[in-house]
Short mmCIF file of C-alpha atoms in Angstrom, two decimals:
data_model
loop_
_atom_site.label_atom_id
_atom_site.label_comp_id
_atom_site.label_asym_id
_atom_site.label_seq_id
_atom_site.Cartn_x
_atom_site.Cartn_y
_atom_site.Cartn_z
CA MET A 70 58.45 214.55 -121.69
CA GLU A 71 58.90 211.21 -123.01
CA LYS A 72 62.51 211.14 -121.22
CA LYS A 73 61.05 212.21 -118.13
CA LYS A 74 58.85 209.22 -117.85
CA ILE A 75 61.60 206.69 -118.76
CA LEU A 76 63.60 208.17 -116.21
CA LEU A 77 60.79 208.22 -113.55
CA TRP A 78 60.05 204.60 -114.17
CA SER A 79 63.95 203.61 -114.02
CA VAL A 80 63.90 205.27 -110.53
CA VAL A 81 60.97 203.43 -109.57
CA ILE A 82 62.04 200.00 -111.21
CA VAL A 83 65.53 200.59 -109.02
CA PHE A 84 63.81 201.32 -105.55
CA VAL A 85 61.50 198.26 -105.71
CA VAL A 86 64.56 195.92 -106.67
CA GLY A 87 66.39 197.47 -104.06
CA PHE A 88 63.46 197.09 -101.38
CA VAL A 89 62.74 193.73 -102.53
CA PHE A 90 66.47 192.75 -102.20
CA LEU A 91 66.65 194.17 -98.61
CA PHE A 92 63.73 192.32 -97.38
CA VAL A 93 65.03 189.02 -98.53
CA LYS A 94 68.24 189.93 -96.70
CA ILE A 95 66.62 191.38 -93.20
CA PHE A 96 64.32 188.23 -92.88
CA SER A 97 66.74 185.71 -93.78
CA PHE A 98 64.97 183.80 -96.57
CA ASP A 99 68.38 181.97 -97.45
CA ASN A 100 67.31 179.68 -94.09
CA LYS A 101 70.82 180.03 -92.44
CA ASP A 102 69.05 180.79 -89.38
CA GLY A 103 65.79 180.61 -90.03
CA ASN A 104 62.99 177.82 -89.44
CA GLN A 105 61.60 177.57 -92.73
CA GLU A 106 63.27 174.28 -93.55
CA VAL A 107 63.39 172.59 -90.05
CA ASP A 108 64.72 169.15 -91.53
CA ALA A 109 67.80 171.01 -93.24
CA TYR A 110 68.80 172.16 -89.82
CA TYR A 111 68.15 169.99 -87.15
CA PRO A 112 68.89 166.33 -86.91
CA LYS A 113 65.89 163.72 -87.66
CA ILE A 114 64.31 163.43 -84.48
CA ASP A 115 62.48 159.94 -83.86
CA ASP A 116 62.84 156.86 -81.43
CA ASP A 117 65.91 155.86 -81.88
CA PHE A 118 67.62 159.32 -81.70
CA VAL A 119 66.13 159.79 -78.47
CA ASP A 120 67.10 156.24 -77.24
CA ALA A 121 70.78 157.59 -78.06
CA LEU A 122 70.07 160.72 -76.16
CA TYR A 123 68.75 158.75 -73.25
CA ASN A 124 71.64 156.38 -73.25
CA TYR A 125 73.92 159.38 -72.21
CA ILE A 126 72.02 158.99 -68.84
CA PRO A 127 73.63 156.61 -66.52
CA SER A 128 71.22 154.40 -64.58
CA TYR A 129 73.43 153.80 -61.59
CA ASP A 130 76.69 154.45 -60.19
CA GLN A 131 78.36 151.44 -58.41
CA PHE A 132 80.09 154.13 -56.13
CA GLY A 133 77.10 156.07 -55.07
CA ARG A 134 78.59 159.23 -56.57
CA THR A 135 76.13 162.15 -57.76
CA THR A 136 74.22 161.02 -61.11
CA MET A 137 71.32 162.80 -63.03
CA TYR A 138 69.10 161.10 -60.38
CA GLY A 139 69.24 163.35 -57.42
CA PHE A 140 66.90 164.70 -55.37
CA ALA A 141 67.18 168.14 -57.08
CA TYR A 142 67.33 170.12 -59.95
CA THR A 143 70.79 168.40 -61.73
CA LYS A 144 72.93 170.49 -63.94
CA TYR A 145 76.60 169.84 -64.94
CA GLN A 146 78.01 171.12 -62.14
CA ASN A 147 76.11 169.19 -59.59
CA LEU A 148 77.73 166.00 -61.14
CA ALA A 149 80.66 164.25 -59.71
CA PHE A 150 83.89 164.48 -61.79
CA ASP A 151 84.30 160.40 -62.11
CA VAL A 152 80.54 160.39 -63.50
CA VAL A 153 81.10 163.02 -65.80
CA GLN A 154 84.41 161.25 -66.89
CA GLU A 155 82.66 157.65 -66.89
CA ILE A 156 79.75 159.08 -69.11
CA ILE A 157 82.30 160.11 -71.65
CA TYR A 158 84.14 156.81 -71.18
CA ASN A 159 81.22 154.82 -71.63
CA TYR A 160 80.23 156.46 -75.05
CA ILE A 161 83.54 155.97 -76.88
CA ILE A 162 83.63 152.46 -75.66
CA HIS A 163 80.14 151.63 -76.89
CA HIS A 164 79.70 154.28 -79.83
CA ASP A 165 83.21 155.46 -81.26
CA GLU A 166 86.05 152.69 -80.33
CA PHE A 167 88.04 154.21 -83.14
CA LYS A 168 89.36 156.72 -80.29
CA LEU A 169 90.63 153.58 -78.18
CA LEU A 170 94.44 153.73 -78.92
CA SER A 171 96.42 150.72 -78.34
CA LEU A 172 98.26 150.36 -74.60
CA THR A 173 101.12 148.07 -73.48
CA ASN A 174 101.80 147.24 -70.03
CA GLU A 175 105.55 148.60 -70.54
CA GLU A 176 104.21 151.90 -71.38
CA LEU A 177 101.80 151.78 -68.24
CA ILE A 178 105.12 151.34 -66.51
CA ALA A 179 107.29 154.04 -68.21
CA LYS A 180 104.64 156.49 -67.23
CA GLY A 181 104.81 155.31 -63.32
CA ILE A 182 101.68 154.19 -63.43
CA ALA A 183 102.11 150.46 -62.47
CA GLY A 184 105.21 148.68 -61.37
CA GLN A 185 106.60 145.53 -62.68
CA THR A 186 104.90 143.05 -60.50
CA ASP A 187 101.46 145.29 -59.97
CA GLY A 188 99.32 142.57 -61.68
CA ILE A 189 97.91 145.51 -63.79
CA LYS A 190 96.69 144.88 -67.28
CA ALA A 191 96.92 147.74 -70.16
CA LEU A 192 93.65 148.06 -71.92
CA HIS A 193 93.75 151.27 -74.05
CA LYS A 194 94.66 154.86 -74.59
CA ILE A 195 92.56 157.76 -75.42
CA SER A 196 93.85 161.02 -76.04
CA LEU A 197 92.99 164.24 -74.49
CA GLU A 198 91.63 165.85 -77.56
CA ASP A 199 89.09 162.70 -78.66
CA PHE A 200 88.16 162.43 -74.75
CA GLU A 201 87.35 166.22 -74.61
CA SER A 202 85.53 166.45 -78.17
CA VAL A 203 83.16 163.57 -76.90
CA GLY A 204 82.65 165.60 -73.68
CA LYS A 205 81.70 168.50 -75.68
CA LEU A 206 79.07 166.51 -77.68
CA ILE A 207 77.52 165.02 -74.43
CA PHE A 208 77.46 168.09 -71.97
CA GLY A 209 77.73 170.76 -74.20
CA SER A 210 80.94 173.48 -75.56
CA ASN A 211 80.74 175.74 -72.61
CA GLU A 212 81.32 173.12 -69.72
CA LYS A 213 84.84 172.99 -68.43
CA LEU A 214 85.75 169.12 -68.36
CA PRO A 215 88.08 167.97 -65.42
CA ARG A 216 91.55 166.25 -66.09
CA THR A 217 91.84 164.12 -63.49
CA GLY A 218 92.34 160.30 -63.28
CA PHE A 219 88.96 158.27 -62.70
CA SER A 220 87.34 154.98 -61.80
CA ILE A 221 85.22 153.21 -63.75
CA SER A 222 84.62 150.58 -61.56
CA ASN A 223 86.47 148.73 -58.75
CA LYS A 224 88.82 146.85 -61.38
CA ILE A 225 89.11 149.53 -64.44
CA HIS A 226 90.54 152.94 -63.75
CA ALA A 227 91.94 155.76 -66.03
CA GLN A 228 95.06 157.63 -65.06
CA TYR A 229 95.22 161.30 -66.60
CA ILE A 230 98.55 162.15 -67.87
CA ASP A 231 99.35 165.91 -68.79
CA GLU A 232 98.12 166.96 -72.08
CA ASP A 233 98.61 163.11 -73.17
CA GLY A 234 95.51 161.71 -72.34
CA TYR A 235 94.02 158.62 -70.40
CA TYR A 236 95.72 155.49 -69.54
CA VAL A 237 93.30 152.97 -68.89
CA TYR A 238 94.30 149.64 -67.30
CA GLU A 239 92.58 146.79 -65.10
CA LYS A 240 93.51 145.86 -61.71
CA ASN A 241 93.67 141.96 -61.05
CA LEU A 242 90.51 142.42 -58.45
CA PRO A 243 87.40 140.11 -58.24
CA ASP A 244 84.09 142.01 -59.65
CA LYS A 245 82.68 144.06 -56.95
CA GLU A 246 79.17 142.83 -56.03
CA MET A 247 76.36 145.65 -55.95
CA ASP A 248 74.47 145.87 -52.73
CA PHE A 249 71.64 147.75 -54.56
CA ILE A 250 69.44 147.25 -57.18
CA VAL A 251 68.32 150.09 -59.76
CA GLU A 252 65.19 149.91 -62.39
CA ARG A 253 64.32 152.78 -64.38
CA VAL A 254 61.33 153.00 -66.80
CA TYR A 255 61.57 154.92 -70.00
CA SER A 256 58.11 156.92 -70.43
CA LYS A 257 58.12 159.59 -73.22
CA TYR A 258 59.56 162.31 -75.11
CA VAL A 259 58.52 165.99 -75.93
CA ILE A 260 59.73 167.96 -78.47
CA ALA A 261 59.69 171.79 -77.31
CA ASN A 262 60.69 175.15 -77.98
CA ASN A 263 60.79 175.12 -81.68
CA ASN A 264 63.03 171.84 -81.87
CA ASN A 265 65.75 173.30 -79.78
CA THR A 266 64.71 171.41 -76.78
CA ILE A 267 64.28 167.75 -76.30
CA LEU A 268 62.50 166.43 -72.74
CA ILE A 269 62.88 162.88 -71.98
CA TYR A 270 60.57 161.35 -69.02
CA ASP A 271 61.20 158.38 -66.98
CA TYR A 272 60.74 156.43 -63.73
CA TYR A 273 63.58 155.64 -61.30
CA ILE A 274 63.52 153.45 -57.97
CA LYS A 275 66.79 152.31 -56.28
CA CYS A 276 66.39 149.65 -53.61
CA GLU A 277 68.90 147.74 -51.06
CA LYS A 278 69.45 144.51 -52.37
CA ASP A 279 69.51 142.60 -49.01
CA SER A 280 66.04 144.47 -47.56
CA THR A 281 62.77 145.62 -48.83
CA LYS A 282 63.57 149.43 -48.64
CA CYS A 283 63.76 151.55 -51.57
CA TYR A 284 64.42 155.17 -52.47
CA ASP A 285 63.44 157.53 -55.20
CA ASP A 286 67.00 158.84 -55.89
CA GLU A 287 70.37 158.08 -56.33
CA LYS A 288 71.50 159.24 -53.05
CA LYS A 289 68.68 157.48 -50.78
CA THR A 290 67.54 160.33 -49.24
CA LYS A 291 63.89 160.08 -50.27
CA PRO A 292 62.54 156.71 -49.12
CA ASN A 293 59.50 155.63 -51.13
CA ASN A 294 57.20 154.10 -48.89
CA TYR A 295 54.91 152.46 -51.39
CA ILE A 296 57.46 150.15 -53.71
CA LYS A 297 59.21 147.60 -51.90
CA ASN A 298 62.04 145.38 -53.19
CA ASN A 299 60.51 142.19 -52.62
CA GLN A 300 62.29 138.60 -53.22
CA GLY A 301 60.56 138.08 -56.78
CA GLY A 302 61.79 141.51 -57.63
CA ILE A 303 60.92 145.15 -58.15
CA TYR A 304 58.91 145.39 -61.55
CA LEU A 305 58.72 148.98 -61.69
CA LYS A 306 56.74 149.13 -64.58
CA ASN A 307 53.84 147.53 -62.57
CA LYS A 308 54.11 150.32 -60.18
CA LEU A 309 54.25 153.69 -62.06
CA GLN A 310 51.80 155.24 -60.02
CA ASN A 311 54.16 155.40 -56.96
CA ALA A 312 57.25 155.81 -58.41
CA GLN A 313 59.31 159.04 -59.16
CA GLN A 314 59.64 160.47 -62.42
CA TYR A 315 62.26 162.45 -63.62
CA MET A 316 62.51 164.76 -66.75
CA HIS A 317 65.90 165.04 -68.88
CA THR A 318 66.27 168.04 -70.56
CA PHE A 319 68.70 168.32 -74.02
CA LYS A 320 69.49 171.51 -75.44
CA PHE A 321 70.53 172.05 -79.29
CA GLU A 322 74.00 173.42 -79.86
CA ASN A 323 76.48 173.49 -82.64
CA GLY A 324 74.46 171.01 -84.73
CA HIS A 325 73.65 168.48 -82.11
CA TYR A 326 71.72 167.93 -78.85
CA HIS A 327 73.71 167.82 -75.24
CA TRP A 328 72.49 167.03 -72.10
CA TYR A 329 71.43 170.32 -69.75
CA SER A 330 70.04 169.15 -66.99
CA SER A 331 67.69 166.62 -64.88
CA GLU A 332 64.81 167.19 -62.23
CA LEU A 333 62.07 165.43 -60.76
CA VAL A 334 58.80 166.03 -61.90
CA SER A 335 56.26 166.40 -59.25
CA LYS A 336 53.80 163.54 -58.11
CA LYS A 337 50.47 163.39 -58.72
#
């Protein structure tokens, strides 16, 4: 009888231990995919962190190409290729300069990018691997990045050489004077979707430099009849009640946040 009791209790103990093990395994108490320790999984989100994300978004494009401030819902596929590449290039210039490799005029000539008398100055080279690693950081790993030459300004250009990377050079030209003025005012950020999404809000205006006309979008399709470009300046921060607000969405993926979309916020 005593042996039967011992056997019965042994079976019960084994059953309980097994049940606890399965319970822990099923509900992922090791926090690899859970939300128990948010700080161990997500980066610390503060003003400086959000400012760095906000700096991904260019305030303007001097060639008038499609940016995040279009009068529509803007995602990656809506951006001009040159704008995508310019954003990646500017990130490397300001935040990851170790990816800039030395480049000589002789290399430009050897690659057929420049002639002996073109007056072109070699700046630097960026490998394809480094360029696209930054692109995936900013735009996400699922987006197919363009592999073409692009213009950063009327003077600075990048030539893509197959599988080698980007050769960046400067033409001997005067700086192009902009015929427009852009102002934007950062408003706030919101953490949403259990830390998986960051929403950044700002106000935007684009005005013609030589007139009083102003617009709510980069392409100048929506005139703003309340804000004018006076000789004293726009001073958008004092006119937010009449300005267009935008919302920029960043989503968490593979350990970092990338830009996902930008869109208009309905005016009150």
